[in-house]
mmCIF file of C-alpha atoms in Angstrom:
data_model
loop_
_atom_site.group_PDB
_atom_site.id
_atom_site.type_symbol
_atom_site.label_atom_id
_atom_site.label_comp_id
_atom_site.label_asym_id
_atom_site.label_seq_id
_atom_site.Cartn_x
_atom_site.Cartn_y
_atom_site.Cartn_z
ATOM 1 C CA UNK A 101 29.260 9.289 25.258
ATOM 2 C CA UNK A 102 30.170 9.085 21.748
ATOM 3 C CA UNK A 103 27.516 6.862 19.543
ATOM 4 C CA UNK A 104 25.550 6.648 22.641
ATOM 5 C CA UNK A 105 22.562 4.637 22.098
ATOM 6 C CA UNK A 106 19.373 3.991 24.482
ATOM 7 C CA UNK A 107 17.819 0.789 23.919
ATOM 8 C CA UNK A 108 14.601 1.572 26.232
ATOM 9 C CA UNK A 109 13.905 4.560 23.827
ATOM 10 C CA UNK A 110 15.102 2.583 20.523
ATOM 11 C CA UNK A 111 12.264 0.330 20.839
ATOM 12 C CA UNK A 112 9.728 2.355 22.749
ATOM 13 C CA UNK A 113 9.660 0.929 26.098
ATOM 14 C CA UNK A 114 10.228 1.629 29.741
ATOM 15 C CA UNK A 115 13.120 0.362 31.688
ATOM 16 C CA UNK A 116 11.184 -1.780 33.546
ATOM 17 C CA UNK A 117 9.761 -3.637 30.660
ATOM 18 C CA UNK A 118 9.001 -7.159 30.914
ATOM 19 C CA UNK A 119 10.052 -9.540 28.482
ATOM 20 C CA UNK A 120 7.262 -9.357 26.924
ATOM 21 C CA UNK A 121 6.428 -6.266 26.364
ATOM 22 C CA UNK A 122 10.023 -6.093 25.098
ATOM 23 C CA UNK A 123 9.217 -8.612 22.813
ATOM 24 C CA UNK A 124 5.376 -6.871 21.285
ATOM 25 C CA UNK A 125 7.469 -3.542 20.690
ATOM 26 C CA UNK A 126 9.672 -5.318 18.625
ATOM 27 C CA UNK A 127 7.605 -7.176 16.733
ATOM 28 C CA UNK A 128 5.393 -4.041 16.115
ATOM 29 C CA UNK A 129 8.391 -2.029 15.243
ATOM 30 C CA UNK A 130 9.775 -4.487 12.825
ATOM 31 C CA UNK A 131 6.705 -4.810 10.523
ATOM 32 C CA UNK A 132 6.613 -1.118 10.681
ATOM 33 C CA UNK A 133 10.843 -0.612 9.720
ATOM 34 C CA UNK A 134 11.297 -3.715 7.660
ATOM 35 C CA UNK A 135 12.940 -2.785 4.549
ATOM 36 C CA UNK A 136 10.422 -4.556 2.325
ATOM 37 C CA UNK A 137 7.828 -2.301 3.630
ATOM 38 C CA UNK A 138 10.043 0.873 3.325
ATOM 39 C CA UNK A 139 11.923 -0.296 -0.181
ATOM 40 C CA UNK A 140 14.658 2.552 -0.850
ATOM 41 C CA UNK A 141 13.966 4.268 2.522
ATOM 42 C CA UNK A 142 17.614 4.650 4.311
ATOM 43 C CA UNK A 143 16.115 6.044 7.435
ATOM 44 C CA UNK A 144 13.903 3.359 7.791
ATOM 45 C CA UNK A 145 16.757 0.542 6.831
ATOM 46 C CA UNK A 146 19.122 2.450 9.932
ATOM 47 C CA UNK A 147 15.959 2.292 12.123
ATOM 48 C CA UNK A 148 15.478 -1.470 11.106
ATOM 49 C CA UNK A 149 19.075 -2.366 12.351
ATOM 50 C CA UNK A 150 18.891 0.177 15.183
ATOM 51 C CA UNK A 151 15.918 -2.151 17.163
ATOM 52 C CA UNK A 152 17.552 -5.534 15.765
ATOM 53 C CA UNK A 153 20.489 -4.563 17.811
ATOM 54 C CA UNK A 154 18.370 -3.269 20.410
ATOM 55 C CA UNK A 155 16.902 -6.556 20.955
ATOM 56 C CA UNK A 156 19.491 -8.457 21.034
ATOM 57 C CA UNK A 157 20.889 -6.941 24.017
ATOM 58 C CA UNK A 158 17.884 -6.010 25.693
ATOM 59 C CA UNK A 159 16.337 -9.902 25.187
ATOM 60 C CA UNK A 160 18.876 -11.713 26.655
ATOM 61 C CA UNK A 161 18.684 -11.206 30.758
ATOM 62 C CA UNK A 162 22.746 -11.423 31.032
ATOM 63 C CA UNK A 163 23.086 -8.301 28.548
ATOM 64 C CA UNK A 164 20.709 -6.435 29.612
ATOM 65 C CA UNK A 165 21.771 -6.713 33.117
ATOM 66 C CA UNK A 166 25.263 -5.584 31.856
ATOM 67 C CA UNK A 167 24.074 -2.779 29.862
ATOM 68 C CA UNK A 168 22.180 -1.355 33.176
ATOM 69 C CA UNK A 169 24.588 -1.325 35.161
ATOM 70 C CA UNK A 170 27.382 0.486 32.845
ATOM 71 C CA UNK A 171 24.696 3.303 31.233
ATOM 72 C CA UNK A 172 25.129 4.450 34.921
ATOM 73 C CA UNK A 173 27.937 5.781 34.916
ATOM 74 C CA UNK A 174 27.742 7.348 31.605
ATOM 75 C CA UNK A 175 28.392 11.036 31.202
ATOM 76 C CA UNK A 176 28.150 13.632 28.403
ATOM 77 C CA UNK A 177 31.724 13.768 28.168
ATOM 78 C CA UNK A 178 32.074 9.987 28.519
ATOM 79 C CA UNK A 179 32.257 7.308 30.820
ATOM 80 C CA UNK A 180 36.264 8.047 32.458
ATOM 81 C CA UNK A 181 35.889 11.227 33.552
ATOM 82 C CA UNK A 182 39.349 10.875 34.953
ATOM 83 C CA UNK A 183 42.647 9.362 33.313
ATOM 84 C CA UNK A 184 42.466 6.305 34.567
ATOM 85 C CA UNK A 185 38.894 5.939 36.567
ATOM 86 C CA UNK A 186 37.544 2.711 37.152
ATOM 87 C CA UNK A 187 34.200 0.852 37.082
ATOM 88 C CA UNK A 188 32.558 -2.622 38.119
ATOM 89 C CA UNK A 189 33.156 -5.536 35.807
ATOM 90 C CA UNK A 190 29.745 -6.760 35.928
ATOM 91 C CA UNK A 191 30.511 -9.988 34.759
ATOM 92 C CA UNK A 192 31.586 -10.971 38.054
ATOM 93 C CA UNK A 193 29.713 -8.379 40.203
ATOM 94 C CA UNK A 194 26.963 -11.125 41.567
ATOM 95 C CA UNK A 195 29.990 -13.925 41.997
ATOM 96 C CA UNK A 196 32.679 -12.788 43.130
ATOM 97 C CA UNK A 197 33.679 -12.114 46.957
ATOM 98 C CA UNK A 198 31.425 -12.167 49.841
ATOM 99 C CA UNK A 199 29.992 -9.481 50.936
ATOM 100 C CA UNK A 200 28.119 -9.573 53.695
ATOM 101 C CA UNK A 201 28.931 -6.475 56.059
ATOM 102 C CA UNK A 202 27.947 -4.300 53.224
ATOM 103 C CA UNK A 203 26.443 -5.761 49.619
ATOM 104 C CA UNK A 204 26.402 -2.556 48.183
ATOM 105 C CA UNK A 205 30.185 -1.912 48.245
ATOM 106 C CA UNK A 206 31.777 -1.611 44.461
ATOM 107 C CA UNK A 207 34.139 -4.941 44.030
ATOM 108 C CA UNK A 208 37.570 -4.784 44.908
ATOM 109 C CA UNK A 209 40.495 -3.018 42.648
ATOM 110 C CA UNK A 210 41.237 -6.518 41.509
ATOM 111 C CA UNK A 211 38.002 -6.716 40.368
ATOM 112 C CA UNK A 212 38.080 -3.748 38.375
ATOM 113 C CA UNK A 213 38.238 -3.002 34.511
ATOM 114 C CA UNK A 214 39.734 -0.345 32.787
ATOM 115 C CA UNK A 215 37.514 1.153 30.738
ATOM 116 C CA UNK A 216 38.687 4.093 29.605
ATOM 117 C CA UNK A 217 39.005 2.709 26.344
ATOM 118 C CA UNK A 218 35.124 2.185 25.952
ATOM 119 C CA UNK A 219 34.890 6.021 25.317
ATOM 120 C CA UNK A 220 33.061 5.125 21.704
ATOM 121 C CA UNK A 221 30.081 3.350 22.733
ATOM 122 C CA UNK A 222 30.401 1.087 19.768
ATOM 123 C CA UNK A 223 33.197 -0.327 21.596
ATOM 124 C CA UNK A 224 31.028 -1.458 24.690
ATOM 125 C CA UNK A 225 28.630 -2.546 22.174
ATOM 126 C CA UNK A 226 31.121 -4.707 20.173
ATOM 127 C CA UNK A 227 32.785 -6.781 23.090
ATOM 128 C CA UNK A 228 29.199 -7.653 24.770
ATOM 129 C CA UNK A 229 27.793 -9.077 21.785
ATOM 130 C CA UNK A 230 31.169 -10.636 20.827
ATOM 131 C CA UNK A 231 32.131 -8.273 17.848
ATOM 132 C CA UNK A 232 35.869 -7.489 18.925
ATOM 133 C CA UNK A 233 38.218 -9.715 19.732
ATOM 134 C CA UNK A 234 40.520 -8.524 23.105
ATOM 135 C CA UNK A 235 44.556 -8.731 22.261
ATOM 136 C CA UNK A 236 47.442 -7.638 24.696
ATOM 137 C CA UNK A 237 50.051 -5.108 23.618
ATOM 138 C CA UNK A 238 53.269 -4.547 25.739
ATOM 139 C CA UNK A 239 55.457 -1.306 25.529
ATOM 140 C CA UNK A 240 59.305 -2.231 24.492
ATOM 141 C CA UNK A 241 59.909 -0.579 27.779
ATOM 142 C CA UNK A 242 57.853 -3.340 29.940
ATOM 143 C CA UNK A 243 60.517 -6.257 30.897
ATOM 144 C CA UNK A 244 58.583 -9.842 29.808
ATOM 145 C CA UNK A 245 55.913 -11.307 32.748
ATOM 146 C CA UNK A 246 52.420 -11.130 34.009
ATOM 147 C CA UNK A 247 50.587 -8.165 33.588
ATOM 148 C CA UNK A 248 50.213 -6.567 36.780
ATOM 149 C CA UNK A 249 46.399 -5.393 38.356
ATOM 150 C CA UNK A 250 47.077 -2.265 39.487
ATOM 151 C CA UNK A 251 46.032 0.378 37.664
ATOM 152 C CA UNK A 252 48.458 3.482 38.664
ATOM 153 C CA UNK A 253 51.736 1.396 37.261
ATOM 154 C CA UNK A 254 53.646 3.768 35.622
ATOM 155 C CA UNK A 255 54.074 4.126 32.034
ATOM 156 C CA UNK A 256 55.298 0.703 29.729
ATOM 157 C CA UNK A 257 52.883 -1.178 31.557
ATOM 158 C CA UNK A 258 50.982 -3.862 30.054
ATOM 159 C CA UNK A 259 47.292 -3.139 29.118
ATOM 160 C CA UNK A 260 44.258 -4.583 27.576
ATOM 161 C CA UNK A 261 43.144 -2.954 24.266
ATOM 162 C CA UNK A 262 40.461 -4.167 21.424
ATOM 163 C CA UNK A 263 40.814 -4.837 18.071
ATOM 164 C CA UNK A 264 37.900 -5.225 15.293
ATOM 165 C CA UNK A 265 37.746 -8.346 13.647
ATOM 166 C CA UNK A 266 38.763 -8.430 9.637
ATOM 167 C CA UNK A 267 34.824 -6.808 8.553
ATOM 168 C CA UNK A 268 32.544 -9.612 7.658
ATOM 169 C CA UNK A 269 32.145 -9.436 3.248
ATOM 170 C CA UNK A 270 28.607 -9.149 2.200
ATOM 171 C CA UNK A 271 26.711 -12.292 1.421
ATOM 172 C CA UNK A 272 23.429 -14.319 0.560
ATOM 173 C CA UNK A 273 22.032 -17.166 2.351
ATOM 174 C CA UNK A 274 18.565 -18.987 1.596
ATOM 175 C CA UNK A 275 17.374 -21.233 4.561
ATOM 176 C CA UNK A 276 14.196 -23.466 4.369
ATOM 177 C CA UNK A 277 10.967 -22.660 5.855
ATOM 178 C CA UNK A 278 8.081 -25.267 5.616
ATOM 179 C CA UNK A 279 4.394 -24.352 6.585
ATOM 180 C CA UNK A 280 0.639 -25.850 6.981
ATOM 181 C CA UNK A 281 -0.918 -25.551 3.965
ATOM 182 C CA UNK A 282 -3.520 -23.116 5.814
ATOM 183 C CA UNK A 283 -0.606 -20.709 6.141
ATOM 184 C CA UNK A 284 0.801 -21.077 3.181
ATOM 185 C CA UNK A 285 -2.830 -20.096 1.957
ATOM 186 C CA UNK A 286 -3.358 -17.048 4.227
ATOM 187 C CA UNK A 287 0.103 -15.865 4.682
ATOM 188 C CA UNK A 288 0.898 -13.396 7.113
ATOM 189 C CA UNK A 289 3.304 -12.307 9.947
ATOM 190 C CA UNK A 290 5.588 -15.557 10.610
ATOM 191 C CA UNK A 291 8.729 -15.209 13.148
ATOM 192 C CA UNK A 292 11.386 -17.409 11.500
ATOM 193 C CA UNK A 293 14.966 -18.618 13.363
ATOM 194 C CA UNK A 294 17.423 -18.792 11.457
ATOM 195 C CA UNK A 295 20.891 -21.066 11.562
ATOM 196 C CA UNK A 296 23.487 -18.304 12.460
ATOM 197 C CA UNK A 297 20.772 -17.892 15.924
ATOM 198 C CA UNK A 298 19.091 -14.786 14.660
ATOM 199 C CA UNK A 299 15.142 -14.395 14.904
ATOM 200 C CA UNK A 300 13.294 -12.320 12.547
ATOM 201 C CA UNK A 301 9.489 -11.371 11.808
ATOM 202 C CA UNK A 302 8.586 -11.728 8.212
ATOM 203 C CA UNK A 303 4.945 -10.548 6.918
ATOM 204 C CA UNK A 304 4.812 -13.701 4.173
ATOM 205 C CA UNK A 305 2.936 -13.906 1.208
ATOM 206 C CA UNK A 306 -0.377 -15.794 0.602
ATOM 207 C CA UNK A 307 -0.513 -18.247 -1.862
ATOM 208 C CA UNK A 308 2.547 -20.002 -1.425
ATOM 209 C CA UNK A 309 4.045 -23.381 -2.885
ATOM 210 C CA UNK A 310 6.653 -25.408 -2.370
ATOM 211 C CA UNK A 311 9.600 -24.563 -4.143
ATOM 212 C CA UNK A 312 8.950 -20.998 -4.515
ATOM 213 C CA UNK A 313 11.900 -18.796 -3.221
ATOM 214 C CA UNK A 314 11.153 -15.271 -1.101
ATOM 215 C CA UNK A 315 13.841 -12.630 -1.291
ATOM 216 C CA UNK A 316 14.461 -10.434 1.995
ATOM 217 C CA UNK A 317 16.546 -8.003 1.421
ATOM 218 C CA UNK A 318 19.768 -7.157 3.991
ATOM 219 C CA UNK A 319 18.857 -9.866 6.220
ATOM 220 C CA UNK A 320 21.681 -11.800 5.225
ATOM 221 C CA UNK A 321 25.345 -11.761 6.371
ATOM 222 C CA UNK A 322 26.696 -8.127 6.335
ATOM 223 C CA UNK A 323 23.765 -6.784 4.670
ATOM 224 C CA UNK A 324 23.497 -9.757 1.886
ATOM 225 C CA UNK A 325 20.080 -10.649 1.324
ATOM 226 C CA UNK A 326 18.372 -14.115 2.384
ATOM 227 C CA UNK A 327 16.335 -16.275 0.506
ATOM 228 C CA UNK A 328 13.554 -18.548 2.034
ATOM 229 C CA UNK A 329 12.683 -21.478 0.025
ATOM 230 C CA UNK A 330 9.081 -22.409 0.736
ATOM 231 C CA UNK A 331 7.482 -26.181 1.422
ATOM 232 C CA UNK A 332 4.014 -26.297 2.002
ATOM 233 C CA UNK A 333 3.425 -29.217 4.513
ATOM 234 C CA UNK A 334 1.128 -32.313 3.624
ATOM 235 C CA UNK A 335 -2.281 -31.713 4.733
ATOM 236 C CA UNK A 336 -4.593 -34.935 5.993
ATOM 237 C CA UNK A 337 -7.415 -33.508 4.645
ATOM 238 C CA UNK A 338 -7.000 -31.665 1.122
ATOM 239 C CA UNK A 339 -4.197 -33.039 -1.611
ATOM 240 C CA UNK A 340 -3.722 -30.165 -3.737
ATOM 241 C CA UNK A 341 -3.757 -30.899 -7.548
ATOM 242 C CA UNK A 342 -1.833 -27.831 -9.117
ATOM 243 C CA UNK A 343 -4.277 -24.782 -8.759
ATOM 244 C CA UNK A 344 -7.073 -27.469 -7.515
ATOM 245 C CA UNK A 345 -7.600 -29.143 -3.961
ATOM 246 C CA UNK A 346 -8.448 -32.659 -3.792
ATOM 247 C CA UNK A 347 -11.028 -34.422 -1.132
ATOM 248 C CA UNK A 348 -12.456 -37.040 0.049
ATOM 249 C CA UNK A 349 -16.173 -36.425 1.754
ATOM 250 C CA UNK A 350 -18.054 -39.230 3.747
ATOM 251 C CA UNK A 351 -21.778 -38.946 3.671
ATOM 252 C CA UNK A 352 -24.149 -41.398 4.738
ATOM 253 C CA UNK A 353 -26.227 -44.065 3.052
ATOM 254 C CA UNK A 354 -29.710 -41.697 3.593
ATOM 255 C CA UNK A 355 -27.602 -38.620 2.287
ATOM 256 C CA UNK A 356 -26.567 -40.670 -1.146
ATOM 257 C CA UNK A 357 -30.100 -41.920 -1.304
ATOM 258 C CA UNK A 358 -32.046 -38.918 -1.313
ATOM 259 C CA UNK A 359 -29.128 -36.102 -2.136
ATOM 260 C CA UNK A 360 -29.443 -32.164 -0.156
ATOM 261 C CA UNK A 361 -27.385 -29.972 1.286
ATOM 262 C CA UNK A 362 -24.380 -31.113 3.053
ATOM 263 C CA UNK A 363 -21.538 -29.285 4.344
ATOM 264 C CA UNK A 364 -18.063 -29.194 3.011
ATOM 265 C CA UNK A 365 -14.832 -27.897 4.609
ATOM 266 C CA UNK A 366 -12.934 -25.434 1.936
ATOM 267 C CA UNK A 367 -9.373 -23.471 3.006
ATOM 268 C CA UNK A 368 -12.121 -20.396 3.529
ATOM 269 C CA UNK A 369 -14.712 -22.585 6.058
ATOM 270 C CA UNK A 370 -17.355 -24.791 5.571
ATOM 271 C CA UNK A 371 -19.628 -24.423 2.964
ATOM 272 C CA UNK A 372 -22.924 -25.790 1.470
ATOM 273 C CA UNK A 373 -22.972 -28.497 -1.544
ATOM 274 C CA UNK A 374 -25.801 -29.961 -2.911
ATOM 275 C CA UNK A 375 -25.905 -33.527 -3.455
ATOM 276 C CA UNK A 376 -27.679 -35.574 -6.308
ATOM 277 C CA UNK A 377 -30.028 -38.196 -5.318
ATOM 278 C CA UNK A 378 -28.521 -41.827 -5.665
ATOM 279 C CA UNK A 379 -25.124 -40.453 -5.822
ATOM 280 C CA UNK A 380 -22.637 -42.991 -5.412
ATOM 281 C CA UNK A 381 -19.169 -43.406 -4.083
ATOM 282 C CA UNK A 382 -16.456 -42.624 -6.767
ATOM 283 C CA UNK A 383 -18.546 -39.925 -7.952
ATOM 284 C CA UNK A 384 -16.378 -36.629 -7.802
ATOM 285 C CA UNK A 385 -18.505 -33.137 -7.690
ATOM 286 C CA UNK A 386 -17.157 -29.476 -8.356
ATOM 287 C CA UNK A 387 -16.854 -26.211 -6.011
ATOM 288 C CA UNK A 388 -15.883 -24.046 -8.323
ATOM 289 C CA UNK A 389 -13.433 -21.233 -7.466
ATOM 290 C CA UNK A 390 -12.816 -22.848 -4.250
ATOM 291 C CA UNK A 391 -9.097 -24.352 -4.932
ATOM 292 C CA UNK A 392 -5.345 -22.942 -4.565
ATOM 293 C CA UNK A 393 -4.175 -18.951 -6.155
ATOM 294 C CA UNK A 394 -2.708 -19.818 -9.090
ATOM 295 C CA UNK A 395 -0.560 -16.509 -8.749
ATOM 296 C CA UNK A 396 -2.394 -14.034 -11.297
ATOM 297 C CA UNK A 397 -5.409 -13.696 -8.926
ATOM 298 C CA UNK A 398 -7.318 -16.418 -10.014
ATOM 299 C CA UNK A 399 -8.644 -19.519 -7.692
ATOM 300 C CA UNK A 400 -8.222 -23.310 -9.173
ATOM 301 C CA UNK A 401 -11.529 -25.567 -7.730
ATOM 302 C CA UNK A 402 -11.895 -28.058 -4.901
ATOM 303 C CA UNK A 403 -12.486 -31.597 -6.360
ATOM 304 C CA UNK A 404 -15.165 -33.781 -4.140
ATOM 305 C CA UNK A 405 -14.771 -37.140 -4.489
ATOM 306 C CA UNK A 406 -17.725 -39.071 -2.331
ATOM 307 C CA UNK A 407 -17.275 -41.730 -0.088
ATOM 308 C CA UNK A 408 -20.370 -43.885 1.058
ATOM 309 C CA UNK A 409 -20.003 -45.092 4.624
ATOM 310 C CA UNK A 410 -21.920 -47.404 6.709
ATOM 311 C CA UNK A 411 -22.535 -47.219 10.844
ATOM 312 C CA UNK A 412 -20.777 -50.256 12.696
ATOM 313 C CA UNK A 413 -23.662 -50.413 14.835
ATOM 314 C CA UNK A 414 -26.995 -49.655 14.921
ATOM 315 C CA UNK A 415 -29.897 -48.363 17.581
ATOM 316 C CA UNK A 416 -32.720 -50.875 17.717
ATOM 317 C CA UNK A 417 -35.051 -47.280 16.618
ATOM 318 C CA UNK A 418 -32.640 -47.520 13.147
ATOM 319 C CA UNK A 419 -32.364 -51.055 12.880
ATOM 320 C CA UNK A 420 -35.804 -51.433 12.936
ATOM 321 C CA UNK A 421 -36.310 -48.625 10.250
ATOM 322 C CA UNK A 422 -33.508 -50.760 7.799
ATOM 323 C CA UNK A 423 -36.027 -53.724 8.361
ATOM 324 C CA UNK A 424 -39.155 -51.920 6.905
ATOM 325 C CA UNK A 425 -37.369 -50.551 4.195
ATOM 326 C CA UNK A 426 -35.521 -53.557 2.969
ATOM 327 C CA UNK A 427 -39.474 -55.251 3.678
ATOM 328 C CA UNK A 428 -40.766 -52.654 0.759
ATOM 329 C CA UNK A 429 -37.979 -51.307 -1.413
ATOM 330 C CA UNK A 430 -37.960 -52.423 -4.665
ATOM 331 C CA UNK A 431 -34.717 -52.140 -5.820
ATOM 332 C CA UNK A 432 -32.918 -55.842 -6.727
ATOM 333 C CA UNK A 433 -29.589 -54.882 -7.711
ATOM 334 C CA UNK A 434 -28.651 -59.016 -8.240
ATOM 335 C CA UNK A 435 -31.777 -59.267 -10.206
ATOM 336 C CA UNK A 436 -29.569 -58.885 -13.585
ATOM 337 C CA UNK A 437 -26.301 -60.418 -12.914
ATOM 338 C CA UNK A 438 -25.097 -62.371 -15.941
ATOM 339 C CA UNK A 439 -25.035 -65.880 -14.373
#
């Protein structure tokens, strides 16, 4: 058949591929073909669409089904191999009639379509995923009425034929894409939907902040490209500061008395921080190169501000401990106040 295209091989699966699997060939394709990994690469762009289309079809259990069944009776030559030949119309092949005696048996000639018209495969392709619109023309020899079913009516009968929609002009879209600060840090592979139903795999940036606007080429309409416009999400933990990250760390009364190590979550894991005896809350310490990419491969810092907490309760072991202490320390911090 003319433009004949195999899915299965397209994206490098068997035809008894589960959903799955359907879907992890296509993903793995896609970083592989996407044209801003392959930048000027035609092949690679005609590959890229090639297993877009591919999954479309081969994703959604309805088209698929119908794609089966007609790639059997497709020939070198084409799928009519006679004037006139006749296949299944899927559509209804599961609902309509009952057939009990034999299940097996192709539907009735009233069930039939004419297909002889689907001799380009682009056709086929066109009317299942919606691309053509279907319009009646009647010969100026057929008298006015209801087409007839039956396929050997002589000549000036009416018949169905399809049309291709006025083509689609080229243009950009931007959509919005907001993400955890953690992401927006790491970046990476990130499957995004967008609002005319398609789903795509972009490999995203790290480093990114809200506002900033990606640019993926020919994914918009008719080969337009589409801009995302980034927001990086509110995080309860860090507030970030331009190239710096803000935080708040709680340590307790023993760890601001006598200072150490503690540990300190950063965007790359927890790390160690030394604290100065007597610190205080209020006091804010430095992690230096531990912030936000400011773009040009250099890291802002994270900002520490520390936050003295107290237990609401206390084991009789501690509370006991509090009462020696407070029996020998020798600290009077009222022993000064102006009154």
């Amino acid at each position: 058949m003319q433009n004949f295209r195999n899915y299965y091989q397209i994206l490098e699966i068997s035809k008894d591929a589960t959903m799955e699997e359907i879907k992890q060939s296509y993903r793995r394709l896609a970083r592989q073909l996407h044209p801003d990994v392959n930048p000027g690469n035609k092949d690679a762009e005609e590959q890229f669409k090639d297993i877009n289309e591919a999954y479309d079809i081969l994703s959604d259990l309805e088209k698929r089904s119908q794609y089966d069944k007609f790639i059997r009776y497709w020939k070198p030559k084409g799928i009519a191999a006679k004037v006139g030949m006749k296949i299944p119309d899927f559509k209804n092949w599961d609902n309509r009639n009952n057939r009990k005696n034999n299940p097996r048996r192709p539907p009735r000639e009233e069930d039939d379509l004419d297909v002889s018209e689907f001799a380009d495969f682009n056709r086929f392709v066109d009317q299942l995923l919606g691309r053509r619109k279907e319009v009646r023309t009647v010969s100026s020899s057929a008298p006015p009425g209801p087409a007839e079913p039956n396929p050997y009516r002589p000549s000036g009968t009416r018949k169905k034929t399809y049309t291709a929609p006025p083509r689609e002009q080229k243009r950009d879209i931007e959509a919005r894409l907001t993400v955890p600060l953690e992401r927006a840090y790491e970046g990476g592979a990130e499957r995004i939907r967008l609002e005319d139903g398609r789903s795509i795999e972009v490999n995203m940036p790290a480093g990114m902040v809200s506002g900033q606007r990606i640019r993926l080429r020919n994914q918009g309409i008719a080969g337009g490209d589409l801009f995302l416009k980034i927001t990086v999400a509110e995080h309860p933990f860090y507030k970030l500061q331009r190239n710096d990250i803000f935080c708040e760390l709680p340590v307790t009364p023993t760890e601001a008395v006598l200072g150490g190590d503690v540990e300190v979550p950063t965007l790359d894991g927890w790390v160690k921080m030394k604290l100065p005896p007597g610190v205080v809350s209020g006091k804010v310490l430095r992690l230096a190169n531990k912030g936000y990419p400011d773009g040009r491969g250099e890291r802002g810092d994270q900002l520490v501000e520390i936050e003295v907490v107290f237990p609401a309760s206390l084991t009789d072991e501690e509370k006991e401990l509090y009462d020696k202490l407070r029996q020998i320390e020798k600290f009077k911090p009222r022993r000064d106040l102006p009154v």
